Amino acid sequence: MSDPRLPAAYLMPGSSSFSDFLAVQAPDLLPSRRAVPSGNAGDLAPHGTTIVAATFPGGVVMAGDRRATMGNIIAQRDIEKVFPADEYSVVGIAGTAGLAVEMVRLFQTELEHYEKIEGTTLSMDGKANRLAALIRANLGMAMQGLSVVPLFAGYDLNTDQGRIFSYDVTGGRYEETSFHSVGSGSLFARGSLKKVYREDLSAEGCVTAVLQALYDAADDDSATGGPDLTRRIFPVVHVITADGGYRVADAEVADIADRMLAARMQRPDGPAAALI
Amino acid sequence: MSTPFYVSPEQLMKDRADFARKGIARGRSVVAIQYADGILFVSENPSQALHKVSEIYDRIAFAAVGRYNEFENLRIAGVRLADMRGYAYDRRDVTGRGLANAYAQTLGTIFSSGGEKPYEVEIFVAEVGDTPADDQLYRLTYDGQVADEHGFAVMGGAADTVATHLKEHYVEGSTLEDALHVAVAALGHTDAGDRVIPVDDLEVAILDRTRTQPRKFVRLRETRLVEILGDRGPEQPDVPQGDDTAGATPPSAPVTDDPGDPTDQVSGGVPPLENPMSGEPTEHHVPPPTAPPTAPPTAPPTDPPVAPPPAPQPPIPDPSQPPAPGTPPGDPGNPLP
């Protein structure tokens, strides 16, 4: 910013994509443009783990545990891995924490930039595709162990329903029905949700279901953190409805988690589903 | 021997300023008012798609009058600058002051460079603070001047008339409802009388510091405006003249024909001296008058027969001689602000 006058490129009509503008003006700021020496760098940085999302009539819920690991070490106990992307969508990230957080910031700016320049928000599919493009650009880093795998959810104002998208490291974008999970504990979380999830859950019921799933993931996966009762650290939960998104207050999450834990005192494996 | 064409730097700048000011005055006004919970922008803008007021960043808004394509360029540049800075540093590091400086430098450089047409725009950059005392409102003119405004500010159209009305009725620290009433009344006020601007012609936006979200910019939609403004009597849309989105209206042409004036747009009974397409003298419509009707009767008959009447030559200022008394070099009706 040494020249006080706005650079000519800023005044040029053109793309309403912030990442495209960044790629031309300041490519060093793009998370995926870094040259990493060959070899596996995956053990150098903390990894975030399990993210769970589920829909309910009138909205969608996403929750993430609070643990980041580096090999066998717990790198952080209260990391946040679920972020609002804009007013009607939320993104949760599993994988290399540093890159993931930067990618979320880029994605948030991307959506806001488009909204301000065009005067209208991107469609739900448009947002999901933009995120896919960012992930795809990161493929080189992913092959060196620095992968980022997001889970994207939001309320689609055109179809009036909550929607969930999952991704792979190559930028593949897959729409999921009802619920999905990513990260190291995702297998257990998904298995748990299969038994607990019902399509007619209320918003609070849906929050309870994803908390149950995160508990089950933490039960069997060492990299997923369970509720930390002594420090009162509970998962980050976001709810999105037609009125927009909000983070569920910590006290509210703590309340649901306490009730869930009280029930697990009687039955450690959680609620039982009917046999048939 | 040809005399080099000389224009004094003062005259050059004045011409450019007059040019920009004329473009700005053609549009309709935009009003910015501070109220208790933030800053309110009101403009009369029949277009629902082309905005005069927009969001730049969390706490920063942009309003402009003048040429749409020019201020739209500046708006997009502002969004890019703010997003770039917010991404590279932090959201709190994007300030209205930095943005106003960048705009001022850009407008100032373009205005004083001889090669570019000056921007026909005037801009507000506003930033809402945590308290009314922290609010900032900058007004930037076409030549890059920055003014720090307090309370209220008006630009574009009949800005003076609107500002006078606002000065009489503005109350510091009023509610949003009161501020909106005052602003809308001021926009509808002219020397000839007051007009009720239709609600769907109003573009209203606020920077609301009480909003819980980080982004404080909100547009007030028609339903909300009707709720606040209530019944104001019969609505009168503005006359279509002076619509800045449709381009400039041609200046009123002189009603009399003067064949000696090349900018004359009335042909009357006198044929044009030359074909406007080919540039060749017209001869087959009417034979060229041997004695043009506007020629002075004292013209000597030995003149070339087809010579057009002598066009009135604008006086070329001679740098070696002081201007004649009684003929100031500039237009005294439009002093620089």
Coordinates of C-alpha atoms in Angstrom, one line a residue:
Chain A
M1 CA 0.0 0.0 0.0
S2 CA 2.9 2.3 -0.7
D3 CA 1.1 4.1 -3.6
P4 CA -1.8 6.0 -2.2
R5 CA -3.7 5.9 -5.4
L6 CA -5.9 2.8 -6.0
P7 CA -4.1 0.5 -8.4
A8 CA -5.6 0.3 -11.9
A9 CA -6.6 -3.3 -11.4
Y10 CA -8.9 -2.3 -8.6
L11 CA -10.8 0.0 -10.8
M12 CA -11.1 -2.4 -13.6
P13 CA -14.5 -4.0 -14.1
G14 CA -14.1 -7.8 -14.0
S15 CA -14.5 -10.8 -11.8
S16 CA -16.7 -10.6 -8.7
S17 CA -14.7 -13.5 -7.2
F18 CA -12.3 -12.5 -4.5
S19 CA -10.1 -15.5 -4.9
D20 CA -9.7 -14.8 -8.6
F21 CA -8.8 -11.2 -7.8
L22 CA -6.3 -12.4 -5.2
A23 CA -4.7 -14.8 -7.6
V24 CA -3.8 -11.9 -9.9
Q25 CA -3.1 -9.2 -7.3
A26 CA -1.5 -11.0 -4.4
P27 CA -1.1 -14.7 -5.2
D28 CA 1.1 -15.2 -2.1
L29 CA -2.0 -14.7 0.1
L30 CA -3.7 -17.7 -1.4
P31 CA -3.4 -20.7 1.0
S32 CA -3.0 -23.1 -1.9
R33 CA -0.2 -21.2 -3.7
R34 CA 2.6 -22.1 -1.3
A35 CA 5.5 -24.2 -2.5
V36 CA 6.0 -27.0 0.0
P37 CA 9.1 -29.1 -0.4
S38 CA 8.4 -32.7 -1.3
G39 CA 7.9 -35.2 1.4
N40 CA 5.1 -35.7 3.9
A41 CA 4.4 -32.6 6.0
G42 CA 1.3 -34.0 7.6
D43 CA 2.9 -34.6 11.0
L44 CA 4.2 -31.0 11.3
A45 CA 0.9 -29.3 12.1
P46 CA -2.2 -29.9 14.2
H47 CA -5.1 -31.8 12.7
G48 CA -8.7 -31.1 13.3
T49 CA -11.0 -34.0 13.5
T50 CA -14.7 -34.8 13.5
I51 CA -17.5 -32.7 12.1
V52 CA -21.2 -33.8 12.0
A53 CA -24.1 -32.2 10.2
A54 CA -27.8 -33.2 10.1
T55 CA -31.0 -31.7 8.7
F56 CA -34.3 -31.2 10.3
P57 CA -37.6 -29.9 8.9
G58 CA -36.9 -26.1 8.5
G59 CA -33.1 -26.1 8.9
V60 CA -29.8 -27.8 9.4
V61 CA -27.4 -28.3 12.3
M62 CA -23.6 -28.6 12.2
A63 CA -21.4 -29.5 15.2
G64 CA -17.7 -30.1 15.7
D65 CA -15.7 -31.4 18.5
R66 CA -13.0 -29.2 20.1
R67 CA -9.8 -31.3 19.8
A68 CA -6.8 -30.8 17.5
T69 CA -4.1 -33.5 17.5
M70 CA -0.5 -33.7 16.4
G71 CA 0.4 -37.4 16.2
N72 CA -0.3 -38.7 19.7
I73 CA -0.3 -35.3 21.3
I74 CA -3.5 -33.2 21.9
A75 CA -2.4 -29.9 20.3
Q76 CA -5.5 -28.0 21.5
R77 CA -8.5 -28.7 23.6
D78 CA -10.8 -25.8 22.6
I79 CA -10.2 -25.3 18.9
E80 CA -13.2 -24.2 16.8
K81 CA -13.7 -26.0 13.5
V82 CA -17.2 -24.9 12.6
F83 CA -17.6 -21.4 11.2
P84 CA -20.4 -19.4 9.7
A85 CA -19.7 -18.9 6.0
D86 CA -22.4 -16.3 5.5
E87 CA -25.8 -15.6 7.0
Y88 CA -27.3 -18.8 5.6
S89 CA -24.5 -21.3 5.5
V90 CA -21.9 -22.8 7.7
V91 CA -18.7 -24.7 7.0
G92 CA -16.8 -27.2 9.2
I93 CA -13.3 -28.3 8.4
A94 CA -11.4 -31.5 9.2
G95 CA -7.7 -31.9 8.3
T96 CA -4.7 -29.6 8.7
A97 CA -5.9 -26.9 11.0
G98 CA -3.8 -24.0 9.9
L99 CA -4.7 -24.4 6.2
A100 CA -8.3 -25.1 7.0
V101 CA -8.8 -21.9 9.1
E102 CA -7.2 -19.9 6.3
M103 CA -9.3 -21.5 3.7
V104 CA -12.4 -20.8 5.7
R105 CA -11.4 -17.1 5.9
L106 CA -10.9 -17.0 2.2
F107 CA -14.3 -18.7 1.6
Q108 CA -16.1 -16.3 3.9
T109 CA -14.5 -13.3 2.1
E110 CA -15.3 -14.9 -1.2
L111 CA -19.0 -15.1 -0.4
E112 CA -19.2 -11.7 1.2
H113 CA -17.2 -10.1 -1.7
Y114 CA -19.6 -11.6 -4.3
E115 CA -22.6 -10.4 -2.3
K116 CA -21.3 -6.8 -2.0
I117 CA -20.3 -6.5 -5.6
E118 CA -23.3 -8.2 -7.2
G119 CA -25.8 -7.0 -4.7
T120 CA -27.2 -10.5 -4.3
T121 CA -26.1 -13.7 -2.6
L122 CA -24.8 -16.8 -4.4
S123 CA -27.2 -19.7 -4.7
M124 CA -26.6 -22.6 -2.4
D125 CA -25.1 -24.7 -5.2
G126 CA -23.0 -21.7 -6.3
K127 CA -21.5 -21.5 -2.8
A128 CA -20.9 -25.2 -2.7
N129 CA -19.1 -25.0 -6.1
R130 CA -16.9 -22.1 -5.0
L131 CA -15.8 -24.1 -2.0
A132 CA -15.1 -27.1 -4.3
A133 CA -12.8 -24.9 -6.4
L134 CA -10.9 -23.8 -3.3
I135 CA -10.4 -27.4 -2.2
R136 CA -9.3 -28.5 -5.7
A137 CA -6.6 -25.8 -5.8
N138 CA -5.2 -27.3 -2.6
L139 CA -4.7 -30.8 -4.2
G140 CA -0.9 -30.4 -4.4
M141 CA -0.7 -29.7 -0.7
A142 CA -3.1 -32.6 0.1
M143 CA -0.8 -35.0 -1.7
Q144 CA 2.0 -33.9 0.7
G145 CA -0.2 -34.7 3.7
L146 CA -1.7 -31.3 4.2
S147 CA -5.2 -32.1 3.2
V148 CA -8.3 -30.1 4.1
V149 CA -11.7 -31.8 3.9
P150 CA -14.7 -29.5 4.6
L151 CA -18.3 -30.2 5.3
F152 CA -20.7 -27.5 4.0
A153 CA -24.3 -27.0 5.1
G154 CA -26.8 -24.3 4.7
Y155 CA -30.4 -23.3 4.3
D156 CA -31.4 -23.0 0.7
L157 CA -33.9 -20.1 0.4
N158 CA -35.0 -21.3 -3.1
T159 CA -36.1 -24.7 -2.1
D160 CA -36.8 -23.9 1.6
Q161 CA -34.8 -26.7 3.1
G162 CA -31.5 -27.4 4.8
R163 CA -28.8 -29.0 2.6
I164 CA -25.5 -30.7 3.3
F165 CA -22.5 -31.0 0.9
S166 CA -19.4 -33.2 1.5
Y167 CA -16.1 -33.0 -0.4
D168 CA -13.0 -35.0 -1.2
V169 CA -9.5 -33.7 -1.5
T170 CA -9.7 -33.4 -5.3
G171 CA -12.6 -31.0 -5.0
G172 CA -15.3 -33.5 -5.6
R173 CA -18.6 -32.2 -4.3
Y174 CA -21.4 -34.5 -3.2
E175 CA -24.8 -33.6 -1.8
E176 CA -25.8 -35.7 1.2
T177 CA -29.3 -36.4 2.4
S178 CA -30.3 -36.1 6.1
F179 CA -26.9 -36.3 7.7
H180 CA -23.2 -36.7 7.1
S181 CA -19.9 -36.6 9.0
V182 CA -16.2 -36.0 8.1
G183 CA -12.9 -36.4 9.9
S184 CA -11.2 -39.2 11.8
G185 CA -14.2 -40.1 13.9
S186 CA -16.7 -39.8 11.1
L187 CA -17.2 -43.5 10.8
F188 CA -18.4 -43.8 14.3
A189 CA -20.4 -40.6 14.2
R190 CA -22.2 -41.7 11.1
G191 CA -23.0 -45.1 12.6
S192 CA -24.4 -43.4 15.7
L193 CA -26.5 -41.0 13.6
K194 CA -27.9 -43.9 11.6
K195 CA -29.5 -45.2 14.8
V196 CA -30.5 -41.9 16.5
Y197 CA -31.5 -39.7 13.6
R198 CA -35.1 -39.3 12.6
E199 CA -36.4 -37.0 9.9
D200 CA -39.0 -35.3 12.1
L201 CA -36.6 -34.1 14.8
S202 CA -37.0 -30.6 16.1
A203 CA -34.1 -28.2 16.1
E204 CA -33.2 -29.1 19.7
G205 CA -33.7 -32.8 19.0
C206 CA -31.4 -32.5 16.1
V207 CA -28.7 -30.8 18.2
T208 CA -29.1 -33.6 20.7
A209 CA -28.6 -36.2 17.9
V210 CA -25.4 -34.6 16.7
L211 CA -24.0 -34.4 20.2
Q212 CA -24.8 -38.0 20.7
A213 CA -22.9 -38.8 17.5
L214 CA -19.9 -36.7 18.6
Y215 CA -19.9 -38.6 21.9
D216 CA -19.9 -41.9 20.1
A217 CA -17.1 -40.7 17.8
A218 CA -15.0 -39.6 20.9
D219 CA -15.8 -42.9 22.5
D220 CA -14.0 -44.9 19.8
D221 CA -11.6 -42.4 18.1
S222 CA -8.7 -41.1 20.1
A223 CA -8.4 -38.0 17.9
T224 CA -12.0 -36.8 18.7
G225 CA -12.6 -35.0 21.9
G226 CA -15.5 -35.8 24.1
P227 CA -17.3 -33.2 26.3
D228 CA -14.6 -31.8 28.7
L229 CA -16.5 -31.8 32.0
T230 CA -13.8 -30.4 34.2
R231 CA -13.1 -27.4 31.9
R232 CA -16.7 -27.2 30.7
I233 CA -15.7 -27.3 27.0
F234 CA -18.4 -28.6 24.8
P235 CA -18.8 -28.9 21.0
V236 CA -19.4 -25.9 18.8
V237 CA -23.0 -26.1 17.4
H238 CA -24.5 -24.0 14.6
V239 CA -28.1 -24.0 13.6
I240 CA -29.4 -22.5 10.4
T241 CA -33.0 -21.9 9.6
A242 CA -34.9 -19.6 7.2
D243 CA -34.2 -16.7 9.6
G244 CA -30.4 -17.1 9.3
G245 CA -27.8 -18.9 11.2
Y246 CA -26.6 -18.7 14.8
R247 CA -24.2 -20.4 17.1
V248 CA -26.0 -22.2 19.9
A249 CA -25.0 -20.6 23.2
D250 CA -22.5 -22.5 25.2
A251 CA -24.8 -22.7 28.2
E252 CA -27.5 -24.4 26.1
V253 CA -25.1 -26.9 24.6
A254 CA -23.8 -27.6 28.1
D255 CA -27.3 -28.2 29.3
I256 CA -28.1 -30.8 26.5
A257 CA -24.7 -32.4 27.0
D258 CA -25.3 -32.7 30.8
R259 CA -28.6 -34.5 30.2
M260 CA -27.0 -36.7 27.6
L261 CA -24.2 -37.7 30.0
A262 CA -26.7 -38.3 32.8
A263 CA -28.5 -40.8 30.6
R264 CA -25.1 -42.4 29.6
M265 CA -24.4 -43.0 33.3
Q266 CA -27.2 -45.5 33.2
R267 CA -26.4 -46.8 29.7
P268 CA -22.9 -45.9 28.5
D269 CA -23.5 -46.9 24.8
G270 CA -26.3 -44.3 24.5
P271 CA -29.9 -44.7 23.6
A272 CA -31.0 -48.0 22.0
A273 CA -32.8 -48.1 18.8
A274 CA -35.7 -50.5 18.2
L275 CA -34.7 -53.9 16.8
I276 CA -37.2 -53.9 14.0
Chain B
M1 CA 3.1 32.1 -38.3
S2 CA 0.7 30.5 -36.0
T3 CA 0.2 31.6 -32.4
P4 CA 0.5 28.7 -30.0
F5 CA -2.9 28.1 -28.2
Y6 CA -2.4 29.0 -24.6
V7 CA -4.8 28.2 -21.8
S8 CA -3.8 29.3 -18.3
P9 CA -3.6 26.5 -15.7
E10 CA -6.2 28.3 -13.6
Q11 CA -8.6 28.3 -16.5
L12 CA -7.8 24.6 -17.3
M13 CA -8.6 23.5 -13.8
K14 CA -11.7 25.7 -13.7
D15 CA -13.0 24.2 -16.9
R16 CA -12.5 20.7 -15.6
A17 CA -14.2 21.6 -12.3
D18 CA -17.1 23.2 -14.1
F19 CA -17.4 20.1 -16.2
A20 CA -17.5 17.8 -13.2
R21 CA -19.8 20.0 -11.2
K22 CA -22.4 20.2 -14.0
G23 CA -22.4 16.4 -14.3
I24 CA -23.0 16.0 -10.5
A25 CA -25.7 18.6 -10.3
R26 CA -27.8 16.8 -13.0
G27 CA -28.7 13.9 -10.7
R28 CA -30.7 13.8 -7.6
S29 CA -29.4 14.4 -4.1
V30 CA -28.2 11.9 -1.5
V31 CA -28.6 12.8 2.2
A32 CA -26.5 11.2 5.0
I33 CA -27.7 11.9 8.5
Q34 CA -26.3 10.8 11.9
Y35 CA -29.0 9.5 14.3
A36 CA -28.7 8.0 17.7
D37 CA -28.0 4.4 16.6
G38 CA -26.0 5.0 13.5
I39 CA -25.9 6.8 10.1
L40 CA -28.8 7.0 7.7
F41 CA -28.6 7.4 4.0
V42 CA -31.6 8.5 1.9
S43 CA -31.8 9.1 -1.8
E44 CA -34.5 9.4 -4.4
N45 CA -33.7 6.6 -6.8
P46 CA -36.4 5.1 -8.9
S47 CA -34.2 2.2 -9.9
Q48 CA -34.3 -0.9 -7.7
A49 CA -31.2 -2.4 -9.2
L50 CA -28.7 0.4 -9.6
H51 CA -27.9 1.5 -6.1
K52 CA -26.4 4.8 -4.9
V53 CA -25.8 3.6 -1.4
S54 CA -24.0 0.4 -0.8
E55 CA -22.0 -1.6 1.7
I56 CA -18.2 -1.6 1.6
Y57 CA -17.3 -3.4 4.8
D58 CA -18.5 -4.3 8.3
R59 CA -18.9 -0.7 9.5
I60 CA -18.3 1.2 6.3
A61 CA -20.8 2.3 3.7
F62 CA -20.5 4.2 0.4
A63 CA -22.9 6.6 -1.2
A64 CA -22.4 8.5 -4.5
V65 CA -24.0 10.8 -7.0
G66 CA -23.0 11.6 -10.5
R67 CA -22.1 9.3 -13.3
Y68 CA -23.1 5.7 -12.5
N69 CA -20.3 3.8 -14.3
E70 CA -17.7 6.0 -12.6
F71 CA -18.9 5.7 -9.1
E72 CA -19.7 2.0 -9.6
N73 CA -16.0 1.6 -10.5
L74 CA -15.0 3.4 -7.3
R75 CA -17.4 1.3 -5.2
I76 CA -16.0 -2.0 -6.6
A77 CA -12.5 -0.7 -6.0
G78 CA -13.4 0.1 -2.4
V79 CA -14.9 -3.3 -1.8
R80 CA -11.8 -5.0 -3.2
L81 CA -9.5 -2.8 -1.2
A82 CA -11.4 -3.4 2.0
D83 CA -11.7 -7.1 1.5
M84 CA -8.1 -7.4 0.6
R85 CA -7.0 -5.5 3.6
G86 CA -9.4 -7.4 5.9
Y87 CA -8.1 -10.7 4.5
A88 CA -4.4 -9.9 4.7
Y89 CA -4.6 -8.3 8.1
D90 CA -7.8 -8.4 10.2
R91 CA -11.4 -7.2 9.9
R92 CA -10.8 -4.4 12.4
D93 CA -7.9 -3.0 10.4
V94 CA -10.3 -1.8 7.6
T95 CA -11.1 1.8 8.4
G96 CA -13.2 4.5 6.7
R97 CA -10.3 6.9 7.0
G98 CA -8.0 4.6 4.9
L99 CA -10.6 4.1 2.3
A100 CA -11.4 7.8 2.1
N101 CA -7.7 8.5 1.6
A102 CA -7.4 6.0 -1.2
Y103 CA -10.5 7.6 -2.9
A104 CA -9.1 11.1 -2.4
Q105 CA -5.8 10.2 -3.9
T106 CA -7.4 8.5 -6.8
L107 CA -9.9 11.3 -7.6
G108 CA -7.2 13.9 -7.1
T109 CA -4.8 12.3 -9.4
I110 CA -7.4 11.8 -12.1
F111 CA -8.6 15.3 -11.8
S112 CA -5.2 17.0 -12.1
S113 CA -3.8 14.7 -14.8
G114 CA -4.4 16.2 -18.2
G115 CA -5.0 13.0 -20.0
E116 CA -8.0 11.7 -18.2
K117 CA -11.5 13.1 -18.0
P118 CA -12.2 14.1 -14.4
Y119 CA -14.7 11.8 -12.6
E120 CA -18.2 13.4 -12.4
V121 CA -18.9 12.0 -9.0
E122 CA -19.2 13.0 -5.4
I123 CA -18.9 10.4 -2.6
F124 CA -19.7 9.8 1.0
V125 CA -17.7 7.3 2.9
A126 CA -19.2 6.7 6.3
E127 CA -18.0 4.5 9.2
V128 CA -20.2 3.8 12.2
G129 CA -18.5 3.7 15.6
D130 CA -19.4 2.3 19.0
T131 CA -20.8 5.6 20.1
P132 CA -22.2 8.5 18.1
A133 CA -19.0 10.5 18.8
D134 CA -17.0 7.8 17.0
D135 CA -19.0 8.0 13.8
Q136 CA -17.2 9.3 10.8
L137 CA -18.6 10.8 7.7
Y138 CA -16.3 11.9 4.9
R139 CA -17.4 13.7 1.8
L140 CA -15.2 13.5 -1.3
T141 CA -15.5 15.7 -4.3
Y142 CA -14.5 15.1 -7.9
D143 CA -11.1 16.8 -7.4
G144 CA -10.1 14.7 -4.4
Q145 CA -10.9 17.1 -1.6
V146 CA -12.0 15.4 1.6
A147 CA -14.3 17.1 4.1
D148 CA -15.1 15.6 7.5
E149 CA -18.8 16.2 8.0
H150 CA -20.8 16.1 11.2
G151 CA -24.5 15.7 11.8
F152 CA -25.7 15.6 8.2
A153 CA -24.4 16.1 4.7
V154 CA -26.0 16.5 1.2
M155 CA -24.5 16.0 -2.2
G156 CA -25.7 16.1 -5.8
G157 CA -28.7 17.7 -7.4
A158 CA -30.0 20.8 -5.6
A159 CA -27.7 20.2 -2.7
D160 CA -27.9 23.7 -1.3
T161 CA -31.7 23.7 -1.1
V162 CA -31.8 20.4 0.6
A163 CA -29.0 21.3 3.0
T164 CA -30.8 24.5 4.0
H165 CA -33.9 22.6 4.8
L166 CA -32.0 20.0 6.8
K167 CA -30.1 22.7 8.7
E168 CA -33.4 24.1 9.9
H169 CA -34.9 20.7 10.9
Y170 CA -32.0 18.5 11.9
V171 CA -32.0 17.4 15.5
E172 CA -28.9 15.7 16.9
G173 CA -29.3 12.3 18.4
S174 CA -32.8 11.7 17.1
T175 CA -34.4 8.3 16.5
L176 CA -34.2 6.5 13.2
E177 CA -37.9 7.3 12.5
D178 CA -37.4 11.1 13.1
A179 CA -34.2 11.2 11.1
L180 CA -35.9 9.5 8.2
H181 CA -38.9 11.9 8.3
V182 CA -36.5 14.9 8.2
A183 CA -34.4 13.5 5.4
V184 CA -37.3 12.5 3.2
A185 CA -38.9 15.9 3.7
A186 CA -35.6 17.7 2.9
L187 CA -35.3 15.7 -0.4
G188 CA -38.8 16.6 -1.4
H189 CA -38.2 20.3 -0.6
T190 CA -37.6 22.8 -3.4
D191 CA -37.9 26.6 -3.5
A192 CA -41.1 26.2 -5.4
G193 CA -42.8 24.0 -2.8
D194 CA -42.7 20.7 -1.0
R195 CA -43.3 17.3 -2.7
V196 CA -44.1 13.9 -1.2
I197 CA -41.6 11.4 -2.7
P198 CA -43.2 8.0 -3.4
V199 CA -42.0 5.3 -1.1
D200 CA -40.9 3.1 -4.0
D201 CA -38.7 5.8 -5.3
L202 CA -36.7 6.0 -2.1
E203 CA -33.4 4.2 -1.5
V204 CA -32.8 4.0 2.2
A205 CA -30.0 2.3 4.0
I206 CA -28.5 2.5 7.5
L207 CA -25.3 1.6 9.3
D208 CA -26.9 0.4 12.6
R209 CA -24.5 0.1 15.5
T210 CA -27.0 -1.9 17.5
R211 CA -27.0 -4.8 15.1
T212 CA -25.4 -7.9 16.7
Q213 CA -23.9 -9.2 13.5
P214 CA -20.5 -7.7 12.5
R215 CA -21.9 -6.3 9.3
K216 CA -23.8 -3.2 10.3
F217 CA -25.2 -2.2 6.9
V218 CA -28.9 -2.8 6.3
R219 CA -31.2 -1.7 3.5
L220 CA -34.6 -0.5 4.6
R221 CA -37.1 -2.2 2.3
E222 CA -40.4 -0.7 1.1
T223 CA -42.6 -2.4 3.7
R224 CA -40.4 -1.0 6.5
L225 CA -40.4 2.4 5.0
V226 CA -44.2 2.5 4.7
E227 CA -44.3 1.4 8.4
I228 CA -42.0 4.3 9.5
L229 CA -43.2 7.1 7.2
G230 CA -46.9 6.4 7.5
D231 CA -49.4 8.4 5.6
R232 CA -47.8 11.6 4.1
G233 CA -50.5 12.7 1.7
P234 CA -50.6 12.2 -2.1
E235 CA -47.3 11.1 -3.6
Q236 CA -45.7 13.0 -6.4
P237 CA -43.1 11.3 -8.4
D238 CA -40.3 13.5 -9.7
V239 CA -40.5 14.8 -13.2
P240 CA -38.4 12.7 -15.5
Q241 CA -35.9 15.4 -16.3
G242 CA -32.5 15.2 -14.7
D243 CA -32.5 11.4 -14.4
D244 CA -28.9 10.6 -14.0
T245 CA -29.3 7.0 -14.9
A246 CA -30.6 7.9 -18.3
G247 CA -27.7 10.2 -19.1
A248 CA -27.6 13.9 -19.5
T249 CA -30.4 15.8 -20.9
P250 CA -29.3 18.1 -23.7
P251 CA -28.9 21.7 -22.7
S252 CA -31.7 23.9 -23.9
A253 CA -30.8 25.0 -27.4
P254 CA -31.0 28.7 -28.4
V255 CA -34.3 29.3 -30.1
T256 CA -32.8 31.5 -32.8
D257 CA -30.6 30.3 -35.6
D258 CA -27.2 31.6 -36.0
P259 CA -25.3 30.2 -39.0
G260 CA -22.1 31.5 -37.6
D261 CA -22.4 29.4 -34.5
P262 CA -21.0 25.9 -35.0
T263 CA -22.7 24.5 -31.9
D264 CA -26.1 25.8 -32.9
Q265 CA -28.7 23.1 -33.1
V266 CA -31.5 25.0 -34.7
S267 CA -31.6 25.2 -38.4
G268 CA -34.7 27.4 -38.8
G269 CA -35.0 28.6 -42.4
V270 CA -31.3 28.9 -43.0
P271 CA -29.6 25.7 -44.4
P272 CA -26.5 24.5 -42.6
L273 CA -23.3 25.8 -44.0
E274 CA -22.0 22.3 -44.5
N275 CA -23.3 18.8 -44.8
P276 CA -23.0 17.4 -41.3
M277 CA -22.1 13.9 -42.6
S278 CA -19.6 14.7 -45.3
G279 CA -18.4 18.0 -44.1
E280 CA -18.7 19.5 -47.6
P281 CA -20.5 22.8 -48.2
T282 CA -24.1 22.4 -49.0
E283 CA -25.0 23.9 -52.4
H284 CA -27.9 22.0 -54.0
H285 CA -30.7 22.8 -51.5
V286 CA -30.5 26.5 -51.7
P287 CA -28.0 28.5 -53.6
P288 CA -25.6 30.2 -51.3
P289 CA -26.8 33.6 -50.6
T290 CA -24.7 36.2 -52.2
A291 CA -25.5 38.5 -49.3
P292 CA -26.2 36.4 -46.2
P293 CA -29.1 37.8 -44.2
T294 CA -27.1 38.1 -41.1
A295 CA -24.2 39.7 -42.8
P296 CA -23.6 43.2 -41.7
P297 CA -25.0 45.7 -44.2
T298 CA -21.7 47.5 -44.3
A299 CA -20.0 44.4 -45.8
P300 CA -17.9 45.5 -48.7
P301 CA -19.3 44.0 -52.0
T302 CA -15.8 43.0 -53.1
D303 CA -15.8 40.1 -50.6
P304 CA -15.6 36.6 -52.0
P305 CA -19.3 35.8 -52.9
V306 CA -19.6 32.4 -51.0
A307 CA -17.8 33.5 -47.8
P308 CA -19.9 32.7 -44.8
P309 CA -20.6 35.4 -42.4
P310 CA -17.8 35.9 -40.0
A311 CA -18.2 33.7 -37.0
P312 CA -17.9 35.5 -33.7
Q313 CA -14.4 34.6 -32.5
P314 CA -14.0 33.8 -28.8
P315 CA -11.4 36.1 -27.4
I316 CA -8.2 34.2 -27.0
P317 CA -6.5 35.3 -23.8
D318 CA -3.2 36.9 -24.5
P319 CA -0.8 36.1 -21.8
S320 CA 1.2 39.2 -22.5
Q321 CA -1.7 41.5 -21.9
P322 CA -3.9 41.8 -18.7
P323 CA -7.5 41.0 -19.3
A324 CA -9.7 43.9 -20.2
P325 CA -11.5 45.4 -17.2
G326 CA -15.0 44.1 -16.7
T327 CA -14.3 40.7 -18.2
P328 CA -13.1 38.4 -15.4
P329 CA -11.3 35.3 -16.7
G330 CA -13.7 32.9 -14.9
D331 CA -17.4 32.5 -14.5
P332 CA -18.3 34.4 -11.4
G333 CA -21.5 32.4 -11.0
N334 CA -19.7 29.2 -10.2
P335 CA -17.0 29.9 -7.7
L336 CA -14.9 27.0 -6.6
P337 CA -16.1 25.5 -3.4

